PDB file of C-alpha atoms and ligand atoms in Angstrom:
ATOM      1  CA  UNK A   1       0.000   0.000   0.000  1.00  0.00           C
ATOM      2  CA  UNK A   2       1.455   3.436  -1.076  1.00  0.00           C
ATOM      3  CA  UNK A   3       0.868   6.560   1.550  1.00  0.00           C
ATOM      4  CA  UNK A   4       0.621   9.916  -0.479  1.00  0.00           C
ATOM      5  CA  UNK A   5       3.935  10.465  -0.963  1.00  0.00           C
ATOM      6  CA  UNK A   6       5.549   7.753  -2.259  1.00  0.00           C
ATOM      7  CA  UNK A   7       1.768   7.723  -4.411  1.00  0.00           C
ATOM      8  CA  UNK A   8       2.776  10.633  -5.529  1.00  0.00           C
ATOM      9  CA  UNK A   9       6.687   9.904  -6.577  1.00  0.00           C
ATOM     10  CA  UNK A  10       4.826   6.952  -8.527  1.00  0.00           C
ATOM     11  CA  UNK A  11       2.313   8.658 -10.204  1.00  0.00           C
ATOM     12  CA  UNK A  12       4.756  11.619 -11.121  1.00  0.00           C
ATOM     13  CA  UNK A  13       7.038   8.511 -13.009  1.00  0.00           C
ATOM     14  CA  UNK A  14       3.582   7.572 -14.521  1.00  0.00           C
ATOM     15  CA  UNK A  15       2.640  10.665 -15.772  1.00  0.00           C
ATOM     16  CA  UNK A  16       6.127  11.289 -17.144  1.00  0.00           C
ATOM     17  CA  UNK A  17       5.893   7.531 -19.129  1.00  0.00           C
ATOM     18  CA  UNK A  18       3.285   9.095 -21.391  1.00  0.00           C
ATOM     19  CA  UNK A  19       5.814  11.502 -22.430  1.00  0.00           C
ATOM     20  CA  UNK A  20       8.655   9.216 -22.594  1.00  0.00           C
ATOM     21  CA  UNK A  21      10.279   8.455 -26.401  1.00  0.00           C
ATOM     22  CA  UNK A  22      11.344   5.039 -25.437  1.00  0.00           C
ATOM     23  CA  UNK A  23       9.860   2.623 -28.291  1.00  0.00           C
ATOM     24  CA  UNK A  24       8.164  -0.148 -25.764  1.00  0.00           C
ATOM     25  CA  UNK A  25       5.558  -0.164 -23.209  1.00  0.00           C
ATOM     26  CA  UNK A  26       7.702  -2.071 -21.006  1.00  0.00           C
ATOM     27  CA  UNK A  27      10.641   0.568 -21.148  1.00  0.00           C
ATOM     28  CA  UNK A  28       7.891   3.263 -20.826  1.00  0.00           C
ATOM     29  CA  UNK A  29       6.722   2.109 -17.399  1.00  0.00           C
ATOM     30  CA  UNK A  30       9.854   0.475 -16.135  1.00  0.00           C
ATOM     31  CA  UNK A  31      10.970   3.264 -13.552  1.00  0.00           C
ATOM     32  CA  UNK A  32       6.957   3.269 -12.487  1.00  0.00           C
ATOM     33  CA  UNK A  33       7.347  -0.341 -11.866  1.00  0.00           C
ATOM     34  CA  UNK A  34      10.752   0.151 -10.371  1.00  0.00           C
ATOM     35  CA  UNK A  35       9.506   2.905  -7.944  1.00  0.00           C
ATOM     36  CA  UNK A  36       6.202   0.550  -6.765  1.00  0.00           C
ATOM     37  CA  UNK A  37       8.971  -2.559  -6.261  1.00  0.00           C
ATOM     38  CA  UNK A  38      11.399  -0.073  -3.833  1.00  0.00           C
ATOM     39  CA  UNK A  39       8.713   1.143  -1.839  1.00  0.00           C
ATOM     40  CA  UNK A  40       6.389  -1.490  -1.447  1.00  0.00           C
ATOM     41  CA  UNK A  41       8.746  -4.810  -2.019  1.00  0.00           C
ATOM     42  CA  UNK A  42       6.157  -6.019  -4.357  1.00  0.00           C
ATOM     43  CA  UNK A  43       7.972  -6.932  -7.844  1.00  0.00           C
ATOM     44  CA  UNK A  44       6.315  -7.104 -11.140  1.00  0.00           C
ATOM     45  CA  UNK A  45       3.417  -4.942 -10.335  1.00  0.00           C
ATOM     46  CA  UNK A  46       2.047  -3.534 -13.654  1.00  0.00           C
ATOM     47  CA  UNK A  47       2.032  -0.212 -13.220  1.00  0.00           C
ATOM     48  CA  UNK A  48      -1.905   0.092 -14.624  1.00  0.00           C
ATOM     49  CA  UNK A  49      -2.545  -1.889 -11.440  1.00  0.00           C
ATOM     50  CA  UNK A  50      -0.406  -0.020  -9.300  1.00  0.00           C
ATOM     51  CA  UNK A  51      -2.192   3.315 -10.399  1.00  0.00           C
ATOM     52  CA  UNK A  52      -5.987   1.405 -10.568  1.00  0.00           C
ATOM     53  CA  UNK A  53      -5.549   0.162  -7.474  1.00  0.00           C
ATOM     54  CA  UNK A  54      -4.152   3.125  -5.388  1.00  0.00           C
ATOM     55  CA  UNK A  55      -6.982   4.987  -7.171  1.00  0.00           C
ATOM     56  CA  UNK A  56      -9.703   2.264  -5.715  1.00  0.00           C
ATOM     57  CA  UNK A  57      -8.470   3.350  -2.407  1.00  0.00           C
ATOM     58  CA  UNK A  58     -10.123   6.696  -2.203  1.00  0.00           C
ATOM     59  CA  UNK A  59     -13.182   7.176  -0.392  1.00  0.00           C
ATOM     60  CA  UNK A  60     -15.260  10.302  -0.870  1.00  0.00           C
ATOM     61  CA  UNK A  61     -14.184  14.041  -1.238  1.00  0.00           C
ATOM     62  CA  UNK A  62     -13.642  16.205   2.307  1.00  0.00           C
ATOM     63  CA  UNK A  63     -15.840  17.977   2.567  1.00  0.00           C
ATOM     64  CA  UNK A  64     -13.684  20.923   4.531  1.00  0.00           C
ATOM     65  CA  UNK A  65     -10.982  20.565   1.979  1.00  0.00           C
ATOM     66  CA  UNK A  66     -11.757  18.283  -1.379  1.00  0.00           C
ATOM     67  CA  UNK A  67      -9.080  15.589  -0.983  1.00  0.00           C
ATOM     68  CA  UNK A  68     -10.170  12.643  -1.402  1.00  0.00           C
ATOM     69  CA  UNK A  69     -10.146  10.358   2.164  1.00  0.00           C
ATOM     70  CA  UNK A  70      -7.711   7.507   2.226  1.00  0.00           C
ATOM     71  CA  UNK A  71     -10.307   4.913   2.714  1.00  0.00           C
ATOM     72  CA  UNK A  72     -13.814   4.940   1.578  1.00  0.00           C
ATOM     73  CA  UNK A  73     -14.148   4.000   5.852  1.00  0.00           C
ATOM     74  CA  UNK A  74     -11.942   6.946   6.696  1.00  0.00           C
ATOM     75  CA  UNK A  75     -13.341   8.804  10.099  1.00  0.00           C
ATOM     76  CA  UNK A  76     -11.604  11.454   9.488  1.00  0.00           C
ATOM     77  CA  UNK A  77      -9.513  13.450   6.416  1.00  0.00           C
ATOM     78  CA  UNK A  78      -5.848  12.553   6.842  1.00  0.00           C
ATOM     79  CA  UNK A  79      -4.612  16.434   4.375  1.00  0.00           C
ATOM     80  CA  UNK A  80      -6.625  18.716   6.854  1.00  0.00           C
ATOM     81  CA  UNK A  81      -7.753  16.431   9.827  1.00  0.00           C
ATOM     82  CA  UNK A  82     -11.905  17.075   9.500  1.00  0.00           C
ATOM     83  CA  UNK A  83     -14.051  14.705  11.286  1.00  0.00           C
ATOM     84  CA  UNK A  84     -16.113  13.156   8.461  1.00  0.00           C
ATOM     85  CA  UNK A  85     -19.501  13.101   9.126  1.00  0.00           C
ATOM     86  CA  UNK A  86     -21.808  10.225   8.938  1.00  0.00           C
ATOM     87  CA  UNK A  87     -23.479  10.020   5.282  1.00  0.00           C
ATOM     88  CA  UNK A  88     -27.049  10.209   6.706  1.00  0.00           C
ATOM     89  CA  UNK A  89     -26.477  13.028   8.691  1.00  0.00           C
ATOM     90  CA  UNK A  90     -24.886  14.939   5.869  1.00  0.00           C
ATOM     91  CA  UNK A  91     -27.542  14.910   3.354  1.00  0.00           C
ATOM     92  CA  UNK A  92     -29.767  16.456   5.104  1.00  0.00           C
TER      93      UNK A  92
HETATM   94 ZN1  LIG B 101      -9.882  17.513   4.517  1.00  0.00          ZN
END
């Protein structure tokens, strides 16, 4: 499981494999899978799963600052520290 930051150094490698001239997937995404292996131990991730599955994480946006919480059971938002309130009492 990636915490923000290291989420972040991966998805920053992801992002900059879209822009990357080398001729094959593979080479493409190697330093995204190369990141997820040094942080998490985990070898041979591919990194579509790496990104879907941080991504699947999320729960629903703060609603005192917009990130999204870490879990979609999150009590609280881990960016600004607001007490998430219980969906029934929300919507009303
Ligand atoms: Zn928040």
């Amino acid at each position: 499981m990636l915490d923000e930051v290291e989420f972040e150094e991966v998805s920053n490698l992801y992002r900059a494999a879209f822009r990357s001239t080398e001729p094959t997937m593979e080479a493409r995404f190697a330093s995204v899978s190369q990141a997820y292996e040094r942080l998490t131990g985990y070898v041979g991730c591919h990194p579509n799963a790496v990104m879907h599955h941080r991504i699947a994480q999320y729960g629903p946006p703060c609603t005192a600052c917009g990130k999204p919480l870490r879990t979609p059971e999150a009590r609280y938002c881990a960016a600004c520290g607001n007490v998430r309130q219980p969906p029934d009492a929300s919507s009303r």
